[in-house]
Amino acid sequence: MNNLEMIYSHCEHTSCYTYFRISGDFDPDTISELLGLTPDKSWKIGDTGKDGKSKYDFACWHFGTCKEYDVLVVNQMLKTITPLLSKVNILREIKEKFDVVFTLEVVPTVRFDELAPCLAPSIQVMQFCCDTGTEIDIDLYVSCPDDFDNGVVWENS
Protein backbone atom coordinates (compact mmCIF):
# COMPACT_ATOMS: atom_id res chain seq x y z
CA MET A 1 0.00 0.00 0.00
CA ASN A 2 2.93 2.38 0.59
CA ASN A 3 3.86 2.61 -3.09
CA LEU A 4 0.45 3.79 -4.31
CA GLU A 5 0.49 7.08 -6.19
CA MET A 6 -2.31 9.59 -6.41
CA ILE A 7 -3.64 9.81 -9.95
CA TYR A 8 -5.03 12.88 -11.61
CA SER A 9 -8.83 12.75 -11.75
CA HIS A 10 -10.19 14.29 -14.90
CA CYS A 11 -13.06 13.89 -17.32
CA GLU A 12 -11.95 15.52 -20.56
CA HIS A 13 -13.43 12.71 -22.70
CA THR A 14 -16.38 11.78 -20.51
CA SER A 15 -19.74 13.20 -21.56
CA CYS A 16 -23.43 12.77 -20.96
CA TYR A 17 -26.69 13.97 -22.41
CA THR A 18 -30.27 13.69 -21.21
CA TYR A 19 -33.68 14.09 -22.82
CA PHE A 20 -37.35 13.31 -22.27
CA ARG A 21 -39.03 10.99 -24.76
CA ILE A 22 -42.62 10.08 -25.49
CA SER A 23 -43.07 7.01 -27.68
CA GLY A 24 -46.11 5.11 -28.93
CA ASP A 25 -48.95 5.54 -31.41
CA PHE A 26 -49.81 9.27 -31.59
CA ASP A 27 -49.35 12.40 -33.67
CA PRO A 28 -46.31 14.35 -32.36
CA ASP A 29 -47.95 17.63 -33.44
CA THR A 30 -50.84 16.88 -31.07
CA ILE A 31 -48.40 16.35 -28.20
CA SER A 32 -46.65 19.66 -28.99
CA GLU A 33 -50.00 21.43 -29.05
CA LEU A 34 -51.21 19.90 -25.79
CA LEU A 35 -47.96 20.70 -23.95
CA GLY A 36 -47.33 24.03 -25.64
CA LEU A 37 -43.74 22.92 -26.25
CA THR A 38 -41.63 22.35 -29.35
CA PRO A 39 -39.72 19.06 -29.43
CA ASP A 40 -36.03 18.84 -30.27
CA LYS A 41 -37.03 16.17 -32.78
CA SER A 42 -40.01 13.99 -33.52
CA TRP A 43 -41.35 11.53 -36.05
CA LYS A 44 -44.61 9.83 -36.94
CA ILE A 45 -45.36 6.19 -37.59
CA GLY A 46 -44.38 5.50 -41.19
CA ASP A 47 -41.75 8.26 -41.42
CA THR A 48 -38.47 7.16 -42.99
CA GLY A 49 -35.77 6.16 -40.49
CA LYS A 50 -32.20 7.44 -40.26
CA ASP A 51 -30.99 4.81 -42.73
CA GLY A 52 -33.26 6.25 -45.43
CA LYS A 53 -34.87 2.84 -46.03
CA SER A 54 -36.78 1.58 -43.02
CA LYS A 55 -39.99 3.12 -41.71
CA TYR A 56 -40.63 3.89 -38.06
CA ASP A 57 -43.28 1.65 -36.51
CA PHE A 58 -43.79 4.01 -33.55
CA ALA A 59 -44.10 7.75 -33.09
CA CYS A 60 -41.57 9.65 -30.99
CA TRP A 61 -41.36 13.09 -29.36
CA HIS A 62 -37.94 14.13 -27.93
CA PHE A 63 -37.72 17.16 -25.68
CA GLY A 64 -35.27 18.97 -23.41
CA THR A 65 -31.99 17.60 -24.71
CA CYS A 66 -29.23 18.71 -22.34
CA LYS A 67 -25.66 18.12 -23.53
CA GLU A 68 -24.03 20.42 -20.96
CA TYR A 69 -22.06 17.78 -19.08
CA ASP A 70 -22.09 17.91 -15.31
CA VAL A 71 -20.43 15.19 -13.22
CA LEU A 72 -23.63 15.39 -11.14
CA VAL A 73 -25.90 14.20 -13.94
CA VAL A 74 -28.95 15.04 -11.82
CA ASN A 75 -28.33 18.67 -12.84
CA GLN A 76 -28.77 17.67 -16.48
CA MET A 77 -31.88 15.65 -15.60
CA LEU A 78 -33.35 18.71 -13.88
CA LYS A 79 -32.62 20.94 -16.89
CA THR A 80 -34.44 18.42 -19.06
CA ILE A 81 -37.57 18.08 -16.92
CA THR A 82 -37.91 21.63 -15.50
CA PRO A 83 -40.14 22.87 -18.37
CA LEU A 84 -42.34 19.79 -17.82
CA LEU A 85 -42.81 20.17 -14.05
CA SER A 86 -45.79 22.50 -14.48
CA LYS A 87 -47.34 20.10 -17.01
CA VAL A 88 -47.67 16.95 -14.88
CA ASN A 89 -51.47 16.87 -15.19
CA ILE A 90 -51.31 17.29 -18.98
CA LEU A 91 -48.69 14.52 -19.18
CA ARG A 92 -50.97 12.23 -17.16
CA GLU A 93 -53.83 12.97 -19.57
CA ILE A 94 -51.57 12.28 -22.57
CA LYS A 95 -50.45 8.99 -21.05
CA GLU A 96 -54.02 7.90 -20.41
CA LYS A 97 -55.47 9.09 -23.73
CA PHE A 98 -52.72 7.81 -26.05
CA ASP A 99 -51.28 4.88 -24.02
CA VAL A 100 -47.71 6.14 -24.54
CA VAL A 101 -44.42 5.49 -22.79
CA PHE A 102 -42.54 8.35 -21.09
CA THR A 103 -38.79 7.97 -20.68
CA LEU A 104 -36.13 10.15 -19.14
CA GLU A 105 -33.07 9.13 -21.16
CA VAL A 106 -29.62 9.44 -19.60
CA VAL A 107 -26.75 8.66 -21.97
CA PRO A 108 -23.29 8.87 -20.38
CA THR A 109 -20.11 8.00 -22.26
CA VAL A 110 -17.24 7.40 -19.86
CA ARG A 111 -13.62 6.60 -20.44
CA PHE A 112 -12.31 3.85 -18.17
CA ASP A 113 -9.42 6.00 -16.92
CA GLU A 114 -11.51 9.06 -16.04
CA LEU A 115 -13.75 10.13 -13.20
CA ALA A 116 -17.19 8.54 -13.62
CA PRO A 117 -20.30 10.71 -13.42
CA CYS A 118 -22.80 10.39 -10.57
CA LEU A 119 -25.99 9.04 -12.15
CA ALA A 120 -28.27 9.14 -9.10
CA PRO A 121 -31.55 11.03 -9.63
CA SER A 122 -32.74 13.46 -6.97
CA ILE A 123 -36.01 13.19 -5.05
CA GLN A 124 -37.43 15.89 -7.36
CA VAL A 125 -36.55 13.87 -10.47
CA MET A 126 -37.92 10.67 -8.93
CA GLN A 127 -41.12 12.46 -7.86
CA PHE A 128 -41.65 13.76 -11.42
CA CYS A 129 -41.12 10.24 -12.76
CA CYS A 130 -43.55 8.76 -10.23
CA ASP A 131 -46.17 11.47 -10.85
CA THR A 132 -46.07 10.98 -14.63
CA GLY A 133 -45.21 7.28 -14.93
CA THR A 134 -41.86 8.14 -16.53
CA GLU A 135 -39.20 5.45 -16.75
CA ILE A 136 -35.51 6.31 -16.36
CA ASP A 137 -33.34 4.64 -18.99
CA ILE A 138 -29.56 4.82 -18.63
CA ASP A 139 -27.60 3.83 -21.75
CA LEU A 140 -23.98 3.68 -20.55
CA TYR A 141 -21.16 3.68 -23.09
CA VAL A 142 -17.49 3.11 -22.19
CA SER A 143 -14.71 4.35 -24.43
CA CYS A 144 -11.01 3.51 -24.43
CA PRO A 145 -7.91 5.63 -24.93
CA ASP A 146 -7.18 6.52 -28.54
CA ASP A 147 -4.19 4.19 -28.77
CA PHE A 148 -6.29 1.17 -27.75
CA ASP A 149 -7.10 0.73 -31.44
CA ASN A 150 -3.35 0.43 -32.14
CA GLY A 151 -3.12 -2.84 -30.19
CA VAL A 152 -1.77 -1.37 -26.95
CA VAL A 153 -2.80 -3.39 -23.93
CA TRP A 154 -3.09 -1.56 -20.63
CA GLU A 155 -2.00 -3.33 -17.49
CA ASN A 156 -0.86 -2.48 -14.01
CA SER A 157 2.90 -2.34 -13.57
PDB file of C-alpha atoms in Angstrom:
ATOM      1  CA  MET A   1       0.000   0.000   0.000  1.00  0.00           C
ATOM      2  CA  ASN A   2       2.932   2.376   0.592  1.00  0.00           C
ATOM      3  CA  ASN A   3       3.862   2.606  -3.095  1.00  0.00           C
ATOM      4  CA  LEU A   4       0.445   3.789  -4.313  1.00  0.00           C
ATOM      5  CA  GLU A   5       0.488   7.080  -6.185  1.00  0.00           C
ATOM      6  CA  MET A   6      -2.308   9.592  -6.405  1.00  0.00           C
ATOM      7  CA  ILE A   7      -3.638   9.809  -9.945  1.00  0.00           C
ATOM      8  CA  TYR A   8      -5.029  12.880 -11.607  1.00  0.00           C
ATOM      9  CA  SER A   9      -8.833  12.754 -11.746  1.00  0.00           C
ATOM     10  CA  HIS A  10     -10.194  14.289 -14.898  1.00  0.00           C
ATOM     11  CA  CYS A  11     -13.055  13.892 -17.324  1.00  0.00           C
ATOM     12  CA  GLU A  12     -11.951  15.517 -20.562  1.00  0.00           C
ATOM     13  CA  HIS A  13     -13.429  12.713 -22.703  1.00  0.00           C
ATOM     14  CA  THR A  14     -16.380  11.782 -20.510  1.00  0.00           C
ATOM     15  CA  SER A  15     -19.736  13.200 -21.564  1.00  0.00           C
ATOM     16  CA  CYS A  16     -23.432  12.766 -20.961  1.00  0.00           C
ATOM     17  CA  TYR A  17     -26.690  13.968 -22.406  1.00  0.00           C
ATOM     18  CA  THR A  18     -30.270  13.691 -21.211  1.00  0.00           C
ATOM     19  CA  TYR A  19     -33.675  14.094 -22.824  1.00  0.00           C
ATOM     20  CA  PHE A  20     -37.349  13.309 -22.265  1.00  0.00           C
ATOM     21  CA  ARG A  21     -39.031  10.992 -24.761  1.00  0.00           C
ATOM     22  CA  ILE A  22     -42.624  10.077 -25.491  1.00  0.00           C
ATOM     23  CA  SER A  23     -43.072   7.009 -27.682  1.00  0.00           C
ATOM     24  CA  GLY A  24     -46.111   5.109 -28.925  1.00  0.00           C
ATOM     25  CA  ASP A  25     -48.950   5.544 -31.411  1.00  0.00           C
ATOM     26  CA  PHE A  26     -49.807   9.266 -31.590  1.00  0.00           C
ATOM     27  CA  ASP A  27     -49.347  12.397 -33.671  1.00  0.00           C
ATOM     28  CA  PRO A  28     -46.315  14.352 -32.359  1.00  0.00           C
ATOM     29  CA  ASP A  29     -47.951  17.629 -33.440  1.00  0.00           C
ATOM     30  CA  THR A  30     -50.842  16.881 -31.072  1.00  0.00           C
ATOM     31  CA  ILE A  31     -48.405  16.353 -28.196  1.00  0.00           C
ATOM     32  CA  SER A  32     -46.646  19.656 -28.989  1.00  0.00           C
ATOM     33  CA  GLU A  33     -50.000  21.431 -29.053  1.00  0.00           C
ATOM     34  CA  LEU A  34     -51.214  19.901 -25.785  1.00  0.00           C
ATOM     35  CA  LEU A  35     -47.963  20.697 -23.951  1.00  0.00           C
ATOM     36  CA  GLY A  36     -47.327  24.035 -25.644  1.00  0.00           C
ATOM     37  CA  LEU A  37     -43.738  22.921 -26.254  1.00  0.00           C
ATOM     38  CA  THR A  38     -41.626  22.349 -29.349  1.00  0.00           C
ATOM     39  CA  PRO A  39     -39.719  19.063 -29.431  1.00  0.00           C
ATOM     40  CA  ASP A  40     -36.031  18.840 -30.273  1.00  0.00           C
ATOM     41  CA  LYS A  41     -37.034  16.166 -32.775  1.00  0.00           C
ATOM     42  CA  SER A  42     -40.014  13.989 -33.523  1.00  0.00           C
ATOM     43  CA  TRP A  43     -41.354  11.527 -36.048  1.00  0.00           C
ATOM     44  CA  LYS A  44     -44.614   9.832 -36.936  1.00  0.00           C
ATOM     45  CA  ILE A  45     -45.361   6.190 -37.585  1.00  0.00           C
ATOM     46  CA  GLY A  46     -44.381   5.504 -41.193  1.00  0.00           C
ATOM     47  CA  ASP A  47     -41.747   8.263 -41.425  1.00  0.00           C
ATOM     48  CA  THR A  48     -38.470   7.162 -42.994  1.00  0.00           C
ATOM     49  CA  GLY A  49     -35.767   6.159 -40.489  1.00  0.00           C
ATOM     50  CA  LYS A  50     -32.199   7.438 -40.258  1.00  0.00           C
ATOM     51  CA  ASP A  51     -30.991   4.808 -42.731  1.00  0.00           C
ATOM     52  CA  GLY A  52     -33.261   6.248 -45.428  1.00  0.00           C
ATOM     53  CA  LYS A  53     -34.871   2.844 -46.031  1.00  0.00           C
ATOM     54  CA  SER A  54     -36.785   1.582 -43.023  1.00  0.00           C
ATOM     55  CA  LYS A  55     -39.992   3.116 -41.707  1.00  0.00           C
ATOM     56  CA  TYR A  56     -40.630   3.890 -38.056  1.00  0.00           C
ATOM     57  CA  ASP A  57     -43.279   1.649 -36.506  1.00  0.00           C
ATOM     58  CA  PHE A  58     -43.791   4.010 -33.549  1.00  0.00           C
ATOM     59  CA  ALA A  59     -44.097   7.750 -33.092  1.00  0.00           C
ATOM     60  CA  CYS A  60     -41.572   9.654 -30.987  1.00  0.00           C
ATOM     61  CA  TRP A  61     -41.364  13.086 -29.359  1.00  0.00           C
ATOM     62  CA  HIS A  62     -37.941  14.125 -27.933  1.00  0.00           C
ATOM     63  CA  PHE A  63     -37.718  17.161 -25.677  1.00  0.00           C
ATOM     64  CA  GLY A  64     -35.271  18.968 -23.412  1.00  0.00           C
ATOM     65  CA  THR A  65     -31.989  17.595 -24.710  1.00  0.00           C
ATOM     66  CA  CYS A  66     -29.230  18.714 -22.338  1.00  0.00           C
ATOM     67  CA  LYS A  67     -25.663  18.125 -23.529  1.00  0.00           C
ATOM     68  CA  GLU A  68     -24.032  20.422 -20.957  1.00  0.00           C
ATOM     69  CA  TYR A  69     -22.059  17.777 -19.079  1.00  0.00           C
ATOM     70  CA  ASP A  70     -22.090  17.910 -15.311  1.00  0.00           C
ATOM     71  CA  VAL A  71     -20.434  15.195 -13.225  1.00  0.00           C
ATOM     72  CA  LEU A  72     -23.629  15.392 -11.138  1.00  0.00           C
ATOM     73  CA  VAL A  73     -25.904  14.199 -13.942  1.00  0.00           C
ATOM     74  CA  VAL A  74     -28.947  15.040 -11.820  1.00  0.00           C
ATOM     75  CA  ASN A  75     -28.329  18.671 -12.839  1.00  0.00           C
ATOM     76  CA  GLN A  76     -28.770  17.669 -16.484  1.00  0.00           C
ATOM     77  CA  MET A  77     -31.880  15.653 -15.605  1.00  0.00           C
ATOM     78  CA  LEU A  78     -33.350  18.710 -13.883  1.00  0.00           C
ATOM     79  CA  LYS A  79     -32.624  20.937 -16.893  1.00  0.00           C
ATOM     80  CA  THR A  80     -34.444  18.422 -19.063  1.00  0.00           C
ATOM     81  CA  ILE A  81     -37.566  18.083 -16.918  1.00  0.00           C
ATOM     82  CA  THR A  82     -37.907  21.628 -15.499  1.00  0.00           C
ATOM     83  CA  PRO A  83     -40.140  22.871 -18.374  1.00  0.00           C
ATOM     84  CA  LEU A  84     -42.338  19.791 -17.818  1.00  0.00           C
ATOM     85  CA  LEU A  85     -42.805  20.173 -14.053  1.00  0.00           C
ATOM     86  CA  SER A  86     -45.795  22.497 -14.481  1.00  0.00           C
ATOM     87  CA  LYS A  87     -47.345  20.100 -17.009  1.00  0.00           C
ATOM     88  CA  VAL A  88     -47.672  16.955 -14.885  1.00  0.00           C
ATOM     89  CA  ASN A  89     -51.473  16.874 -15.191  1.00  0.00           C
ATOM     90  CA  ILE A  90     -51.306  17.291 -18.980  1.00  0.00           C
ATOM     91  CA  LEU A  91     -48.693  14.521 -19.185  1.00  0.00           C
ATOM     92  CA  ARG A  92     -50.972  12.228 -17.163  1.00  0.00           C
ATOM     93  CA  GLU A  93     -53.832  12.974 -19.572  1.00  0.00           C
ATOM     94  CA  ILE A  94     -51.571  12.280 -22.570  1.00  0.00           C
ATOM     95  CA  LYS A  95     -50.445   8.987 -21.049  1.00  0.00           C
ATOM     96  CA  GLU A  96     -54.024   7.898 -20.409  1.00  0.00           C
ATOM     97  CA  LYS A  97     -55.468   9.088 -23.728  1.00  0.00           C
ATOM     98  CA  PHE A  98     -52.717   7.815 -26.045  1.00  0.00           C
ATOM     99  CA  ASP A  99     -51.276   4.884 -24.024  1.00  0.00           C
ATOM    100  CA  VAL A 100     -47.710   6.137 -24.539  1.00  0.00           C
ATOM    101  CA  VAL A 101     -44.419   5.486 -22.787  1.00  0.00           C
ATOM    102  CA  PHE A 102     -42.539   8.352 -21.089  1.00  0.00           C
ATOM    103  CA  THR A 103     -38.794   7.965 -20.682  1.00  0.00           C
ATOM    104  CA  LEU A 104     -36.130  10.149 -19.139  1.00  0.00           C
ATOM    105  CA  GLU A 105     -33.074   9.129 -21.159  1.00  0.00           C
ATOM    106  CA  VAL A 106     -29.625   9.439 -19.598  1.00  0.00           C
ATOM    107  CA  VAL A 107     -26.747   8.665 -21.971  1.00  0.00           C
ATOM    108  CA  PRO A 108     -23.294   8.868 -20.381  1.00  0.00           C
ATOM    109  CA  THR A 109     -20.109   7.997 -22.258  1.00  0.00           C
ATOM    110  CA  VAL A 110     -17.240   7.399 -19.863  1.00  0.00           C
ATOM    111  CA  ARG A 111     -13.623   6.599 -20.436  1.00  0.00           C
ATOM    112  CA  PHE A 112     -12.307   3.849 -18.174  1.00  0.00           C
ATOM    113  CA  ASP A 113      -9.417   6.004 -16.919  1.00  0.00           C
ATOM    114  CA  GLU A 114     -11.509   9.061 -16.042  1.00  0.00           C
ATOM    115  CA  LEU A 115     -13.747  10.130 -13.205  1.00  0.00           C
ATOM    116  CA  ALA A 116     -17.191   8.537 -13.617  1.00  0.00           C
ATOM    117  CA  PRO A 117     -20.305  10.713 -13.419  1.00  0.00           C
ATOM    118  CA  CYS A 118     -22.796  10.394 -10.573  1.00  0.00           C
ATOM    119  CA  LEU A 119     -25.989   9.037 -12.150  1.00  0.00           C
ATOM    120  CA  ALA A 120     -28.272   9.144  -9.098  1.00  0.00           C
ATOM    121  CA  PRO A 121     -31.552  11.028  -9.633  1.00  0.00           C
ATOM    122  CA  SER A 122     -32.745  13.460  -6.974  1.00  0.00           C
ATOM    123  CA  ILE A 123     -36.006  13.193  -5.046  1.00  0.00           C
ATOM    124  CA  GLN A 124     -37.434  15.892  -7.359  1.00  0.00           C
ATOM    125  CA  VAL A 125     -36.547  13.868 -10.470  1.00  0.00           C
ATOM    126  CA  MET A 126     -37.920  10.666  -8.929  1.00  0.00           C
ATOM    127  CA  GLN A 127     -41.123  12.464  -7.858  1.00  0.00           C
ATOM    128  CA  PHE A 128     -41.654  13.761 -11.415  1.00  0.00           C
ATOM    129  CA  CYS A 129     -41.119  10.244 -12.757  1.00  0.00           C
ATOM    130  CA  CYS A 130     -43.551   8.756 -10.234  1.00  0.00           C
ATOM    131  CA  ASP A 131     -46.167  11.465 -10.847  1.00  0.00           C
ATOM    132  CA  THR A 132     -46.073  10.975 -14.626  1.00  0.00           C
ATOM    133  CA  GLY A 133     -45.208   7.285 -14.931  1.00  0.00           C
ATOM    134  CA  THR A 134     -41.863   8.144 -16.527  1.00  0.00           C
ATOM    135  CA  GLU A 135     -39.201   5.451 -16.749  1.00  0.00           C
ATOM    136  CA  ILE A 136     -35.513   6.310 -16.362  1.00  0.00           C
ATOM    137  CA  ASP A 137     -33.341   4.644 -18.994  1.00  0.00           C
ATOM    138  CA  ILE A 138     -29.556   4.815 -18.635  1.00  0.00           C
ATOM    139  CA  ASP A 139     -27.595   3.834 -21.748  1.00  0.00           C
ATOM    140  CA  LEU A 140     -23.983   3.681 -20.551  1.00  0.00           C
ATOM    141  CA  TYR A 141     -21.165   3.676 -23.086  1.00  0.00           C
ATOM    142  CA  VAL A 142     -17.491   3.105 -22.193  1.00  0.00           C
ATOM    143  CA  SER A 143     -14.706   4.352 -24.431  1.00  0.00           C
ATOM    144  CA  CYS A 144     -11.008   3.511 -24.425  1.00  0.00           C
ATOM    145  CA  PRO A 145      -7.905   5.635 -24.927  1.00  0.00           C
ATOM    146  CA  ASP A 146      -7.183   6.522 -28.541  1.00  0.00           C
ATOM    147  CA  ASP A 147      -4.189   4.188 -28.771  1.00  0.00           C
ATOM    148  CA  PHE A 148      -6.293   1.171 -27.747  1.00  0.00           C
ATOM    149  CA  ASP A 149      -7.098   0.733 -31.441  1.00  0.00           C
ATOM    150  CA  ASN A 150      -3.350   0.428 -32.135  1.00  0.00           C
ATOM    151  CA  GLY A 151      -3.118  -2.839 -30.188  1.00  0.00           C
ATOM    152  CA  VAL A 152      -1.772  -1.366 -26.953  1.00  0.00           C
ATOM    153  CA  VAL A 153      -2.804  -3.387 -23.932  1.00  0.00           C
ATOM    154  CA  TRP A 154      -3.087  -1.556 -20.631  1.00  0.00           C
ATOM    155  CA  GLU A 155      -1.998  -3.328 -17.492  1.00  0.00           C
ATOM    156  CA  ASN A 156      -0.858  -2.475 -14.013  1.00  0.00           C
ATOM    157  CA  SER A 157       2.905  -2.337 -13.571  1.00  0.00           C
TER     158      SER A 157
END
